[in-house]
PDB file of C-alpha atoms in Angstrom:
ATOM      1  CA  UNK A   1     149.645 -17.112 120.425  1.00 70.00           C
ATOM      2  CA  UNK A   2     152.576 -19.663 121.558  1.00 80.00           C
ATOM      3  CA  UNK A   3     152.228 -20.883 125.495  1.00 81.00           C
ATOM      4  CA  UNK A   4     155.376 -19.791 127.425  1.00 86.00           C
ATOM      5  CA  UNK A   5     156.097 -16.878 124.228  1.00 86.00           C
ATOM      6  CA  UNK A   6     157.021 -13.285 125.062  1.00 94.00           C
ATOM      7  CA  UNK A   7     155.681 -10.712 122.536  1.00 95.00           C
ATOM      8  CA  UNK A   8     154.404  -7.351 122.225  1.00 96.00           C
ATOM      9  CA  UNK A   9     151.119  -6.352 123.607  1.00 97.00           C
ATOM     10  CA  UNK A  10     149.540  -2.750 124.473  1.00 98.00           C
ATOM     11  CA  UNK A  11     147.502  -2.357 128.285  1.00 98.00           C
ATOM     12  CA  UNK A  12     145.149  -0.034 128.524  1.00 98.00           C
ATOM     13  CA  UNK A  13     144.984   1.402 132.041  1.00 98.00           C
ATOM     14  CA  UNK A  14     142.336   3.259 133.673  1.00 97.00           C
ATOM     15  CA  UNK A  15     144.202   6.497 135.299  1.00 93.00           C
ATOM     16  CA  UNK A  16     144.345   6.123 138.929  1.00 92.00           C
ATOM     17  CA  UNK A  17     143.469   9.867 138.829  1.00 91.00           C
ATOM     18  CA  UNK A  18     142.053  10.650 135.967  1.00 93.00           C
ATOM     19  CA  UNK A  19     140.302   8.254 135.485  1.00 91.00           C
ATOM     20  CA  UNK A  20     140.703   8.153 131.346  1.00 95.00           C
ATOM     21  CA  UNK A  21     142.420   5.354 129.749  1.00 96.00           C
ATOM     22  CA  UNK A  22     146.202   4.872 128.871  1.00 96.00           C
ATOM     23  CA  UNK A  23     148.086   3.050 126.842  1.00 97.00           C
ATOM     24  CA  UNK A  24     151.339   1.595 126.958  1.00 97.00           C
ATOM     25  CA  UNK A  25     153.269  -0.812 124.615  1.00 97.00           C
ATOM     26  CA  UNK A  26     154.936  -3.510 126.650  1.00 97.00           C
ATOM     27  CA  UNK A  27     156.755  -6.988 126.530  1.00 96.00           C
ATOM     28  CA  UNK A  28     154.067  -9.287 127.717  1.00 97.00           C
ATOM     29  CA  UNK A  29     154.414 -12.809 128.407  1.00 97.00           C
ATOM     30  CA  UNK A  30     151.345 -16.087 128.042  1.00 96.00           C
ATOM     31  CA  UNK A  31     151.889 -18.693 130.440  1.00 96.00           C
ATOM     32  CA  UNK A  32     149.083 -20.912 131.192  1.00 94.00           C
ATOM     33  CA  UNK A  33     146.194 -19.247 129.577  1.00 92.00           C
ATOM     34  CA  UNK A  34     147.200 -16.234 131.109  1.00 96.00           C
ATOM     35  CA  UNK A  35     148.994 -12.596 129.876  1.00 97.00           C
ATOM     36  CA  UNK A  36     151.930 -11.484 132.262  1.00 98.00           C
ATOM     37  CA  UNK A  37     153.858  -7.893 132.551  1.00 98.00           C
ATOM     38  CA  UNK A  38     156.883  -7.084 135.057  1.00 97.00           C
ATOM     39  CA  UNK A  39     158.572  -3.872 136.060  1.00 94.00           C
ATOM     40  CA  UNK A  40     161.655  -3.752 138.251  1.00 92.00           C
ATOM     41  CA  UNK A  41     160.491  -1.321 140.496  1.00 90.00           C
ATOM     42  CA  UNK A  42     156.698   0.463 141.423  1.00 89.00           C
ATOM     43  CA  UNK A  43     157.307   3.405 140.004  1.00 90.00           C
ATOM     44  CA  UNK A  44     155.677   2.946 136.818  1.00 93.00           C
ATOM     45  CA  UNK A  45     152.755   4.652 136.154  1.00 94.00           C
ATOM     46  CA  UNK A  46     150.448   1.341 133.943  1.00 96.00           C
ATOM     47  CA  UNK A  47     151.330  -0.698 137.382  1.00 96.00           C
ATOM     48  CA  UNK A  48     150.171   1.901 139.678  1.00 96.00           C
ATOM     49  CA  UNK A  49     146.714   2.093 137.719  1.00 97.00           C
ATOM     50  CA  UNK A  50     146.711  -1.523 136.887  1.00 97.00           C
ATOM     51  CA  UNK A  51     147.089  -1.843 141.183  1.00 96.00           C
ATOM     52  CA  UNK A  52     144.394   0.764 141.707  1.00 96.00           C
ATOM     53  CA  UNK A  53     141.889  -0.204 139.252  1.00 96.00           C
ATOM     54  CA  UNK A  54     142.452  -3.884 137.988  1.00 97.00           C
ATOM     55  CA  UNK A  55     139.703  -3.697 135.065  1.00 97.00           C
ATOM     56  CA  UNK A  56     142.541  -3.448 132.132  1.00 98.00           C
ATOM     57  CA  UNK A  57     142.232  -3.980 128.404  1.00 97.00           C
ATOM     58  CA  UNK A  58     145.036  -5.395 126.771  1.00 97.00           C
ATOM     59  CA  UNK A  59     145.654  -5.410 122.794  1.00 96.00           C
ATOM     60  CA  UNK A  60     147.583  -8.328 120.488  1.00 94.00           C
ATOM     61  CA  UNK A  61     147.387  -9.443 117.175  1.00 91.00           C
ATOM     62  CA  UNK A  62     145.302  -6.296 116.162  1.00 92.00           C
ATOM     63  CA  UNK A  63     142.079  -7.867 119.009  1.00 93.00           C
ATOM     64  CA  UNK A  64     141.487  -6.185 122.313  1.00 95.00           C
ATOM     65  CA  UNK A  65     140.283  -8.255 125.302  1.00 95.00           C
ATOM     66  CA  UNK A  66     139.183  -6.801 128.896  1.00 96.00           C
ATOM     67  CA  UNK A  67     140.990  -8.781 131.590  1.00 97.00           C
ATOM     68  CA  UNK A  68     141.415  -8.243 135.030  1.00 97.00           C
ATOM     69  CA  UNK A  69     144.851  -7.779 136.495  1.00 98.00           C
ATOM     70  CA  UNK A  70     146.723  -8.755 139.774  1.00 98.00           C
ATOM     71  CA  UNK A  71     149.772  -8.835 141.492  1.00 97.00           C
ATOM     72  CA  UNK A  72     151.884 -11.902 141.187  1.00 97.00           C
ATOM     73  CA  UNK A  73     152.859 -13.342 145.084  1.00 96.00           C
ATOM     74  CA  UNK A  74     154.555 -16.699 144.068  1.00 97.00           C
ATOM     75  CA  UNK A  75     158.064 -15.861 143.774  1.00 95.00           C
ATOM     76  CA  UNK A  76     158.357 -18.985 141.714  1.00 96.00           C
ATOM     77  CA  UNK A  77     155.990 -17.821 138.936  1.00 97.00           C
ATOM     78  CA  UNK A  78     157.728 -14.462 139.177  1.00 96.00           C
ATOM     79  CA  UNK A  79     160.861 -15.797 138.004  1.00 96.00           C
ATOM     80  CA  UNK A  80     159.388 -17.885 135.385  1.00 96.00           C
ATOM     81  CA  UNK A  81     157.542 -15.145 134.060  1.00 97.00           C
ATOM     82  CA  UNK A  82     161.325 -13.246 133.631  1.00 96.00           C
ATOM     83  CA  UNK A  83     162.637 -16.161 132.330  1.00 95.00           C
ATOM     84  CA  UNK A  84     160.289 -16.363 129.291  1.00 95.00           C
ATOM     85  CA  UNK A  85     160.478 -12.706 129.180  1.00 96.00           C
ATOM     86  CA  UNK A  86     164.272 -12.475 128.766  1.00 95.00           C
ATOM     87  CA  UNK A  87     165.423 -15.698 127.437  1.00 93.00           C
ATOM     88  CA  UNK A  88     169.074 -16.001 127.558  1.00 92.00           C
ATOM     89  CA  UNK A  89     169.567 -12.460 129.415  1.00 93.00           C
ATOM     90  CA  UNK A  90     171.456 -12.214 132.432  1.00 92.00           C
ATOM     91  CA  UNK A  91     168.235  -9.560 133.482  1.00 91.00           C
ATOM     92  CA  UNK A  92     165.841 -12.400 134.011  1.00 92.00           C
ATOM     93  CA  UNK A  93     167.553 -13.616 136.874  1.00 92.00           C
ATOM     94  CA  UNK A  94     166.527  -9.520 138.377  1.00 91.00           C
ATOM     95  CA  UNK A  95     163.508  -9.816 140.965  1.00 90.00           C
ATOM     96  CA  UNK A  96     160.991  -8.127 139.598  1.00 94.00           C
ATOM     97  CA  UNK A  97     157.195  -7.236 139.987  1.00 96.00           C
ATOM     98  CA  UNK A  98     154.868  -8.885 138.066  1.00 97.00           C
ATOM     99  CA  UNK A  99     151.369  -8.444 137.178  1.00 98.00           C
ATOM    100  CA  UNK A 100     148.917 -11.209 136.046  1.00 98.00           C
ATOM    101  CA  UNK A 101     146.225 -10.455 133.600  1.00 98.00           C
ATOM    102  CA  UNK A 102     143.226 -13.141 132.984  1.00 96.00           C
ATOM    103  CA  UNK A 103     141.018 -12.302 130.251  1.00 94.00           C
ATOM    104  CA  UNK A 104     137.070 -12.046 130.492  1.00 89.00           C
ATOM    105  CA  UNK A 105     136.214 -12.262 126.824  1.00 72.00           C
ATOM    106  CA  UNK A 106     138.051 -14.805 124.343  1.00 61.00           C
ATOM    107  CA  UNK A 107     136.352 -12.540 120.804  1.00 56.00           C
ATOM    108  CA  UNK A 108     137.525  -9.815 119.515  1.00 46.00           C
ATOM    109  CA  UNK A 109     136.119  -6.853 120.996  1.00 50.00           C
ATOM    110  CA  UNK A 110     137.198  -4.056 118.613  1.00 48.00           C
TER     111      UNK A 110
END
């Protein structure tokens, strides 16, 4: 995978309720060894889950890899994240919330 690259990527989510996974196809971004997604607003149900039970699994290049996720405080790396994630659109420059995901395991797991 290309450093600062956005691409598609599937989390897995452990239901904040449930307590079964879910999956979601997003636009993910790596920047510095790391996997980023970003939502405008809270109401999304993968950040919700992601906030209440950070274990996540997240799936590229047909390999899955457990990470653990967290929110993103620095404003600073919030906007570069939407940079990288909208290149050229006037939507990067939108505050948004972003969530941080380092992975445990560097093998595939599948």
């Amino acid at each position: 995978m290309q450093e600062e690259s956005a691409f598609k990527a599937i989390l897995i989510t452990r239901g904040r309720r449930s307590g079964t996974e879910h999956a979601v196809w997003l636009r993910a971004v790596y920047y510095n060894g790391k996997i980023y997604f970003s939502r405008r607003n809270a109401d999304s149900d993968w950040l919700k889950n992601a906030k209440a039970a950070p274990q996540v699994k997240v799936v590229f290049e047909g390999k899955e890899y457990d990470g653990m996720a967290s929110l993103v405080t620095d404003t600073k790396l919030a906007e570069k994240i939407s940079e990288l994630k909208y290149p050229g659109e006037e939507r990067a420059h939108e505050a948004r919330i972003v969530v941080e995901v380092e992975i445990n395991n560097t093998e595939y797991k599948k």
